[in-house]
mmCIF file with all atom_site columns, C-alpha atoms in Angstrom:
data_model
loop_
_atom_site.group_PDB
_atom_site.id
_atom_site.type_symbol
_atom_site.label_atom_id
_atom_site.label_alt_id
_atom_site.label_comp_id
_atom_site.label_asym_id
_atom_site.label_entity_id
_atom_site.label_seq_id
_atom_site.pdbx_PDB_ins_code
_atom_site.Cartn_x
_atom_site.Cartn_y
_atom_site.Cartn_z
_atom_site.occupancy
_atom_site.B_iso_or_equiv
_atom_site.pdbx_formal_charge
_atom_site.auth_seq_id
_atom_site.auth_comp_id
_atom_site.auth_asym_id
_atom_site.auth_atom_id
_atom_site.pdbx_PDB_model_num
ATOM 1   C CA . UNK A 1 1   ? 44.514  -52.439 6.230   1.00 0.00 ? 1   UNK A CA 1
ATOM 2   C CA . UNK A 1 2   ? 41.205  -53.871 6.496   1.00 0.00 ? 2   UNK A CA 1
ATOM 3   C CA . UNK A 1 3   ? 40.401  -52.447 9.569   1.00 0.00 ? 3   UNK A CA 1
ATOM 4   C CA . UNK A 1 4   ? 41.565  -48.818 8.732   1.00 0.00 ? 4   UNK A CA 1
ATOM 5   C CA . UNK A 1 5   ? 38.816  -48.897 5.401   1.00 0.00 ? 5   UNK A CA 1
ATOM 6   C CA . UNK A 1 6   ? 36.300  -50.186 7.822   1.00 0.00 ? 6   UNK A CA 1
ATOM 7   C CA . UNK A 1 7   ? 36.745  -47.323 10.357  1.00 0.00 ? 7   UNK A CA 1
ATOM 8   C CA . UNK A 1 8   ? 37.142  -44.336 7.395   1.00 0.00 ? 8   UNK A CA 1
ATOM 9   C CA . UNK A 1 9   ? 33.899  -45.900 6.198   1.00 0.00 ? 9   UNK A CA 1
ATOM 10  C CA . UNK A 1 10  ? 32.600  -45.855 10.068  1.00 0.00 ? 10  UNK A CA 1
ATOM 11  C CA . UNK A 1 11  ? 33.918  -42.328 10.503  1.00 0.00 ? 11  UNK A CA 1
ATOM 12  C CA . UNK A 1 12  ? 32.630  -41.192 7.305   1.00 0.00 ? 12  UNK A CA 1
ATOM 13  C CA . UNK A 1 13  ? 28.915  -42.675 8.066   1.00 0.00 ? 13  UNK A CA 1
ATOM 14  C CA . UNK A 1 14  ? 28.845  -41.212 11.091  1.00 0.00 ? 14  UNK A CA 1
ATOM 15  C CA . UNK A 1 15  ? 29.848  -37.806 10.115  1.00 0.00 ? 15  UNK A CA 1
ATOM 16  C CA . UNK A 1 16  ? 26.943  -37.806 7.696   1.00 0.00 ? 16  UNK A CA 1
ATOM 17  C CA . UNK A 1 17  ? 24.018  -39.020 9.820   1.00 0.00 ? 17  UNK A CA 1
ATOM 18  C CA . UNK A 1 18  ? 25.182  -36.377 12.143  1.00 0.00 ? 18  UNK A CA 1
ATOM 19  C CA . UNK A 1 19  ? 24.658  -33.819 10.024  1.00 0.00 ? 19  UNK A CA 1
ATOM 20  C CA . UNK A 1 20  ? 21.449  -32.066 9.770   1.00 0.00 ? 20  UNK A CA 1
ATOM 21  C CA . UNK A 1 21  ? 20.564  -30.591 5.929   1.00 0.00 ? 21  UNK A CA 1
ATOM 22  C CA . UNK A 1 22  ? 17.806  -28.267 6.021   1.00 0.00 ? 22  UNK A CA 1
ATOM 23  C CA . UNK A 1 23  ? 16.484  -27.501 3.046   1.00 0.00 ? 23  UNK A CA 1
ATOM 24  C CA . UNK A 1 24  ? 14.338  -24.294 2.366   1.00 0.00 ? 24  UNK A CA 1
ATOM 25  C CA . UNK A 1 25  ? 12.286  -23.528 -0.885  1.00 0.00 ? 25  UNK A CA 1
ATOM 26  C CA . UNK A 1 26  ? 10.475  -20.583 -0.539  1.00 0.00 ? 26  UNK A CA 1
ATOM 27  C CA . UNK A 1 27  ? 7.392   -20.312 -3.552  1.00 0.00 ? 27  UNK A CA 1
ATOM 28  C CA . UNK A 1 28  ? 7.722   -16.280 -3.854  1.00 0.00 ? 28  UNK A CA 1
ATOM 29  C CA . UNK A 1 29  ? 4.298   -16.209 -5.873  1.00 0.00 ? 29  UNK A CA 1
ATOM 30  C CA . UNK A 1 30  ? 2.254   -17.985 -3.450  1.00 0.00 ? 30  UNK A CA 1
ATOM 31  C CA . UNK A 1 31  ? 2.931   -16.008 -0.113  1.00 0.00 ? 31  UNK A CA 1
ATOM 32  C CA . UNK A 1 32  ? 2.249   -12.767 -2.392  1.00 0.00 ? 32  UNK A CA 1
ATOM 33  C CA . UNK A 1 33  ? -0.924  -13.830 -3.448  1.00 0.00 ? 33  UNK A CA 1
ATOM 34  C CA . UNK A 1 34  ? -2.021  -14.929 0.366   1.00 0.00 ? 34  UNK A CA 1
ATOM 35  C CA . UNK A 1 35  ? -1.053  -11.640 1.889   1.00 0.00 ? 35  UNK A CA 1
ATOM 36  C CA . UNK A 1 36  ? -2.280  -9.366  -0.191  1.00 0.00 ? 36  UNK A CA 1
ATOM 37  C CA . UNK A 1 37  ? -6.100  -7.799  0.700   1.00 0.00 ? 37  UNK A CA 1
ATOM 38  C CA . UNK A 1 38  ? -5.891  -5.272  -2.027  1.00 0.00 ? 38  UNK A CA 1
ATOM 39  C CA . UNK A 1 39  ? -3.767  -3.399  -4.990  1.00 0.00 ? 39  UNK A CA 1
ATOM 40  C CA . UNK A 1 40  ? -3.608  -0.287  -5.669  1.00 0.00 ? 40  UNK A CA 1
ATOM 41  C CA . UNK A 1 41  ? -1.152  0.175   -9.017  1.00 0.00 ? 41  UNK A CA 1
ATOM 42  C CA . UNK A 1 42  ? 0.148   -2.848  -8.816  1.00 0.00 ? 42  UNK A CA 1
ATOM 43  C CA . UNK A 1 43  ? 0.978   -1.937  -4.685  1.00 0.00 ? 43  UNK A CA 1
ATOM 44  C CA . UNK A 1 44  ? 0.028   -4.575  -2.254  1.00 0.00 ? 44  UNK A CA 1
ATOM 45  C CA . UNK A 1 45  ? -1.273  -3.811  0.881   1.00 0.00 ? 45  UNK A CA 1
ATOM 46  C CA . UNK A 1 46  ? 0.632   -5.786  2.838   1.00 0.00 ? 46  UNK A CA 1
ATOM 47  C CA . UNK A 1 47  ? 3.344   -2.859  2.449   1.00 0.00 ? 47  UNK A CA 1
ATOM 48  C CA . UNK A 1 48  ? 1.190   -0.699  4.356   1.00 0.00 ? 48  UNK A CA 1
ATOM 49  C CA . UNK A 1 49  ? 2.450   0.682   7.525   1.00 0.00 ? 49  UNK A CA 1
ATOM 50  C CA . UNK A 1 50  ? -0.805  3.252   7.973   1.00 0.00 ? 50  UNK A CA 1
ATOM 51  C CA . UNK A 1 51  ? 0.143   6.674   10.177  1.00 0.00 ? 51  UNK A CA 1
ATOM 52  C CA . UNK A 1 52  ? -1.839  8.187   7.629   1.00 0.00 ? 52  UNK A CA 1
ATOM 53  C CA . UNK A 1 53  ? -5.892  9.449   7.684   1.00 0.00 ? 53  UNK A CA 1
ATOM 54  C CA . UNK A 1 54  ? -7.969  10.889  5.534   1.00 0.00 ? 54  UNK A CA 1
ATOM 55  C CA . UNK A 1 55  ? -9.272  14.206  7.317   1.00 0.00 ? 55  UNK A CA 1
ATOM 56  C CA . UNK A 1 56  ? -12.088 15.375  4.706   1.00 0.00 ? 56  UNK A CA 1
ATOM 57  C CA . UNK A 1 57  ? -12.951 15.546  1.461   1.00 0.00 ? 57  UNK A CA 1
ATOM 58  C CA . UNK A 1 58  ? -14.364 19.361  0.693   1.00 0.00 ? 58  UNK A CA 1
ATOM 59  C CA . UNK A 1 59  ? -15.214 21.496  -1.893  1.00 0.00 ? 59  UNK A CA 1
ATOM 60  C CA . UNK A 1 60  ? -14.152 25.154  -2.185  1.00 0.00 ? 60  UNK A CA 1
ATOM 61  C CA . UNK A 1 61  ? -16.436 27.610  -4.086  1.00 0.00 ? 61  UNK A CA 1
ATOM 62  C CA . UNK A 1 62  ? -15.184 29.710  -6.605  1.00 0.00 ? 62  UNK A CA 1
ATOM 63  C CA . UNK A 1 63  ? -17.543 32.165  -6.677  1.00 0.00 ? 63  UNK A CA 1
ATOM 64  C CA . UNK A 1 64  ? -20.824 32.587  -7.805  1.00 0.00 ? 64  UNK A CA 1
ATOM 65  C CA . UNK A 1 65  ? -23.146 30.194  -5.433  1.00 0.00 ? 65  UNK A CA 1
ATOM 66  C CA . UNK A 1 66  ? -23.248 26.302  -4.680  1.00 0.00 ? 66  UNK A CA 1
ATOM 67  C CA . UNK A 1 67  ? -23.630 24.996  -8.289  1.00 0.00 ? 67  UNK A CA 1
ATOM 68  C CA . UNK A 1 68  ? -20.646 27.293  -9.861  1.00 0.00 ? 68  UNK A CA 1
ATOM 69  C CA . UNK A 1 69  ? -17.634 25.611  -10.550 1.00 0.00 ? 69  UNK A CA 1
ATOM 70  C CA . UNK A 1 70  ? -15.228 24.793  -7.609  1.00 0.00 ? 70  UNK A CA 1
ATOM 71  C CA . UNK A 1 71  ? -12.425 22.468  -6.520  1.00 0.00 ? 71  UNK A CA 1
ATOM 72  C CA . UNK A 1 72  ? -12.624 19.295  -4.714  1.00 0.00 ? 72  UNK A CA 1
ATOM 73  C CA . UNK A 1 73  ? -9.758  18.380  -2.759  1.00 0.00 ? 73  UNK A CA 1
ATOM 74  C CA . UNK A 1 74  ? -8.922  15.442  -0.061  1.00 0.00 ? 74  UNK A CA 1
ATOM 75  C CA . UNK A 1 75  ? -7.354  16.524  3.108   1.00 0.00 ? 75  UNK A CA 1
ATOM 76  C CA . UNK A 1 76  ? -4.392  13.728  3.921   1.00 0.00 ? 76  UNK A CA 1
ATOM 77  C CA . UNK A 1 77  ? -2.427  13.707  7.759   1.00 0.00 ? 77  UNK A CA 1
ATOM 78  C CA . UNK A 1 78  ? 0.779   11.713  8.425   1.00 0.00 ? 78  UNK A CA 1
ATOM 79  C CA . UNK A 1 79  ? 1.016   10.798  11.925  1.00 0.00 ? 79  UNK A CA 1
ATOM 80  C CA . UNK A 1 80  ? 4.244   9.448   11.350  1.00 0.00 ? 80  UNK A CA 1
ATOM 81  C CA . UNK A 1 81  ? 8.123   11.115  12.090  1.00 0.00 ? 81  UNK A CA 1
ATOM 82  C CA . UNK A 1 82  ? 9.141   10.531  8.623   1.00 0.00 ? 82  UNK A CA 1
ATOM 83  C CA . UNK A 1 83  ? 8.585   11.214  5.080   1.00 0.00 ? 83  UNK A CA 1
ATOM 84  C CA . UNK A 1 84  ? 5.465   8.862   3.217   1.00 0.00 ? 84  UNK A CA 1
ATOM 85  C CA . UNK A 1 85  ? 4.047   7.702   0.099   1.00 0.00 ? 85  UNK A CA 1
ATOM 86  C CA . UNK A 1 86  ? 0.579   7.622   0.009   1.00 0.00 ? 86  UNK A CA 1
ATOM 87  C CA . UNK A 1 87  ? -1.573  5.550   -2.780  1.00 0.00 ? 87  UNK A CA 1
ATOM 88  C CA . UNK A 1 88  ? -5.107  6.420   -2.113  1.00 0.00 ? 88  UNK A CA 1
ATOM 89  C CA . UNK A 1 89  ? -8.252  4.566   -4.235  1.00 0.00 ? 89  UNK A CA 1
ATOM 90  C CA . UNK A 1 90  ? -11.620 6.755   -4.311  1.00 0.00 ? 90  UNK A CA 1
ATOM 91  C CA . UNK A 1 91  ? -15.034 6.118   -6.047  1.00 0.00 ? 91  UNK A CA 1
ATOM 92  C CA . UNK A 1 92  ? -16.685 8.990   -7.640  1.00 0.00 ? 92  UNK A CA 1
ATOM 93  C CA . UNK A 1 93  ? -20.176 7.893   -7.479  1.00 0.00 ? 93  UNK A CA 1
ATOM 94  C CA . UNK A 1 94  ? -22.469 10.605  -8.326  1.00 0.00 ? 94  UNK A CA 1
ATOM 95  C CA . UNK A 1 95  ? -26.196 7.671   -8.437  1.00 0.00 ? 95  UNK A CA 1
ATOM 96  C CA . UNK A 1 96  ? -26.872 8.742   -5.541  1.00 0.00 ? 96  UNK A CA 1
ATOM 97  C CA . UNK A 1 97  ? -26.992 12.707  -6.055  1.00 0.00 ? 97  UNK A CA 1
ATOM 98  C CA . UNK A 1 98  ? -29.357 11.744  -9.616  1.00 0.00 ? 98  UNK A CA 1
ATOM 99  C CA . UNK A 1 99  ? -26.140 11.652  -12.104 1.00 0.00 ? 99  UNK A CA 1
ATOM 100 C CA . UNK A 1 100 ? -25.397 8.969   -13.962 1.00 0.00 ? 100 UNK A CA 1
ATOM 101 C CA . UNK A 1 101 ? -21.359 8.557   -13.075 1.00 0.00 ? 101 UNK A CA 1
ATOM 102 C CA . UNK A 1 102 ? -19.112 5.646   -10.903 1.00 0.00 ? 102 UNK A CA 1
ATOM 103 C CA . UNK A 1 103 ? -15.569 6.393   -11.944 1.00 0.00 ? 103 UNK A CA 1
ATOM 104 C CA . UNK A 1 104 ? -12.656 4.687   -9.592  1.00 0.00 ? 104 UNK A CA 1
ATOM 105 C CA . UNK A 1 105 ? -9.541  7.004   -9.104  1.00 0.00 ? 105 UNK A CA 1
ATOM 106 C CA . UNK A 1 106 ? -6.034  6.425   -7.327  1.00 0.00 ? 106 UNK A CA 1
ATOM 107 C CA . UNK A 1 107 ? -4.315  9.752   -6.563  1.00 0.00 ? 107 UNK A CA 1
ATOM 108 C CA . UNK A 1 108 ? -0.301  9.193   -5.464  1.00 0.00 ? 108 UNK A CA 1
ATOM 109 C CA . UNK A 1 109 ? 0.896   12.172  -3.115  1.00 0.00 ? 109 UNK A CA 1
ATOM 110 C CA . UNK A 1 110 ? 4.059   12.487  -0.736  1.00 0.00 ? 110 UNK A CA 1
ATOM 111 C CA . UNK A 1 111 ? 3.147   13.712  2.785   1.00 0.00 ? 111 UNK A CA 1
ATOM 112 C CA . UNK A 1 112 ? 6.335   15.201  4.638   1.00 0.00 ? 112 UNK A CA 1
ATOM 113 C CA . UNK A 1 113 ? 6.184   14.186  8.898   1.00 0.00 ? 113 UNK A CA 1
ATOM 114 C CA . UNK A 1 114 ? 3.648   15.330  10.681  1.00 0.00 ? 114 UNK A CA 1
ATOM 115 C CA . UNK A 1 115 ? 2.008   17.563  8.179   1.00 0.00 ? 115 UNK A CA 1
ATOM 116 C CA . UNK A 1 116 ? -1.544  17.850  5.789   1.00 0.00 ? 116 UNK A CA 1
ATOM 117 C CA . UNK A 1 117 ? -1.263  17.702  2.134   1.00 0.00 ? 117 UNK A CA 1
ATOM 118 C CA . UNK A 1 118 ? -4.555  18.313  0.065   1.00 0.00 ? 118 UNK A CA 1
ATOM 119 C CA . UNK A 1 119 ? -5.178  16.550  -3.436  1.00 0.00 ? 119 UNK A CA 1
ATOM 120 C CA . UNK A 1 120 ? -7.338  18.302  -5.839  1.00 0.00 ? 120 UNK A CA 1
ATOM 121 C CA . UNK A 1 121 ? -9.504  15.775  -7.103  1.00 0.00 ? 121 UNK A CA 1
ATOM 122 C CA . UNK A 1 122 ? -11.124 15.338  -10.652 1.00 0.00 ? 122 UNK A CA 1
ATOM 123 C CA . UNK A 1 123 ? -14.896 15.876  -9.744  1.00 0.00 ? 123 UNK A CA 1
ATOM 124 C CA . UNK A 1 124 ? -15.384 19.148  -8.841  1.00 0.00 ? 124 UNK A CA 1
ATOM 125 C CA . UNK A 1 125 ? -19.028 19.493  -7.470  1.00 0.00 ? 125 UNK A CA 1
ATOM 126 C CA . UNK A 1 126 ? -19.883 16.760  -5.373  1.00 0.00 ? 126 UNK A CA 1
ATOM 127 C CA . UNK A 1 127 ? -17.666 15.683  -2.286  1.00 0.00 ? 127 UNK A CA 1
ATOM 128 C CA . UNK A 1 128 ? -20.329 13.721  -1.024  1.00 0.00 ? 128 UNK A CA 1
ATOM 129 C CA . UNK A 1 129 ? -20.013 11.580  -4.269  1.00 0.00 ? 129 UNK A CA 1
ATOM 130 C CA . UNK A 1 130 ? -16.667 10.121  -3.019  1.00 0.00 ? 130 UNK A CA 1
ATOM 131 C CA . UNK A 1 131 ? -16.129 7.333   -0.839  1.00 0.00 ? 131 UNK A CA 1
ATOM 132 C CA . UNK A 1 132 ? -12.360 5.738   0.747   1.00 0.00 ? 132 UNK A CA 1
ATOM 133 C CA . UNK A 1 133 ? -11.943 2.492   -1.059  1.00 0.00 ? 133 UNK A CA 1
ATOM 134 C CA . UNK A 1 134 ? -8.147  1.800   0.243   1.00 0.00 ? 134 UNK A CA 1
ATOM 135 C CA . UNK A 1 135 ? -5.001  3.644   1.015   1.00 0.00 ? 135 UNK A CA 1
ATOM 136 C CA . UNK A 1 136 ? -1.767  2.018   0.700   1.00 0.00 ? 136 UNK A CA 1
ATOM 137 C CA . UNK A 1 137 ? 1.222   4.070   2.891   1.00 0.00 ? 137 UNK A CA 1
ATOM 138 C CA . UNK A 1 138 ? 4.743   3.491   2.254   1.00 0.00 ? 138 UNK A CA 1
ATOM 139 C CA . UNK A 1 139 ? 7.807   4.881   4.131   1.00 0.00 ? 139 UNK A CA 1
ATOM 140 C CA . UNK A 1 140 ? 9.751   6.831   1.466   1.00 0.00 ? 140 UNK A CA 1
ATOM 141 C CA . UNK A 1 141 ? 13.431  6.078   1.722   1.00 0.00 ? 141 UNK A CA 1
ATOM 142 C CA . UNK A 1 142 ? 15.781  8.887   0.752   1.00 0.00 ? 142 UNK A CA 1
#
């Protein structure tokens, strides 16, 4: 009897030293805050998969010379065979035309494959006041 509790208790031993226990924690929080360049909305821009450019930002005149009112828009391409989200972060910074306005805007637009989509833009009579301060692009699932 004595030597059937000493091998269960050899067998048992050895069956757990042979086993290997891997244990994985993964800190959710901490890998975010690592990855992440910039937000846009909350968006992180590790979730960006590009395919996407900004072609222009231009002005259309509605008449009546260069300082009547017009529209501002931003010319967006998708390079890509699907469907996108784009988030895209401009500065307005009108300092260096002699106004007095920086204003930071994020404009969300859906681009279909392989086409342009323009975005009429809140300042409407200086283009040259805006500058690309990120785009996020995210594959939109159906």
């Amino acid at each position: 009897m004595k030597k059937l509790i000493a091998l269960i208790i050899c067998f048992v031993s050895i069956n757990c030293i042979g086993q290997n226990i891997i244990q994985i924690t993964n800190n959710g929080s901490q890998s975010t805050n690592t990855d992440c360049g910039f937000k846009i909305n909350g968006i992180c821009s590790s979730e960006d998969i590009g395919g996407v450019s900004l072609e222009s930002i231009s002005r259309q005149d509605l008449g009546g010379g260069p300082f009547s009112n017009g529209i501002t828009r931003a010319y967006l391409k998708n390079y890509n065979n699907f469907t996108v989200t784009v988030l895209i972060q401009l500065a307005f910074d009108s300092y260096s035309q002699g106004g007095s306005t920086y204003v930071e805007e994020v404009y969300q637009v859906v681009i279909p494959s392989n086409e342009t989509k323009t975005v009429q833009l809140n300042h409407c009579n200086c283009p040259g006041c805006y500058s690309l301060q990120g785009m996020i692009v995210r594959r939109l699932m159906n």
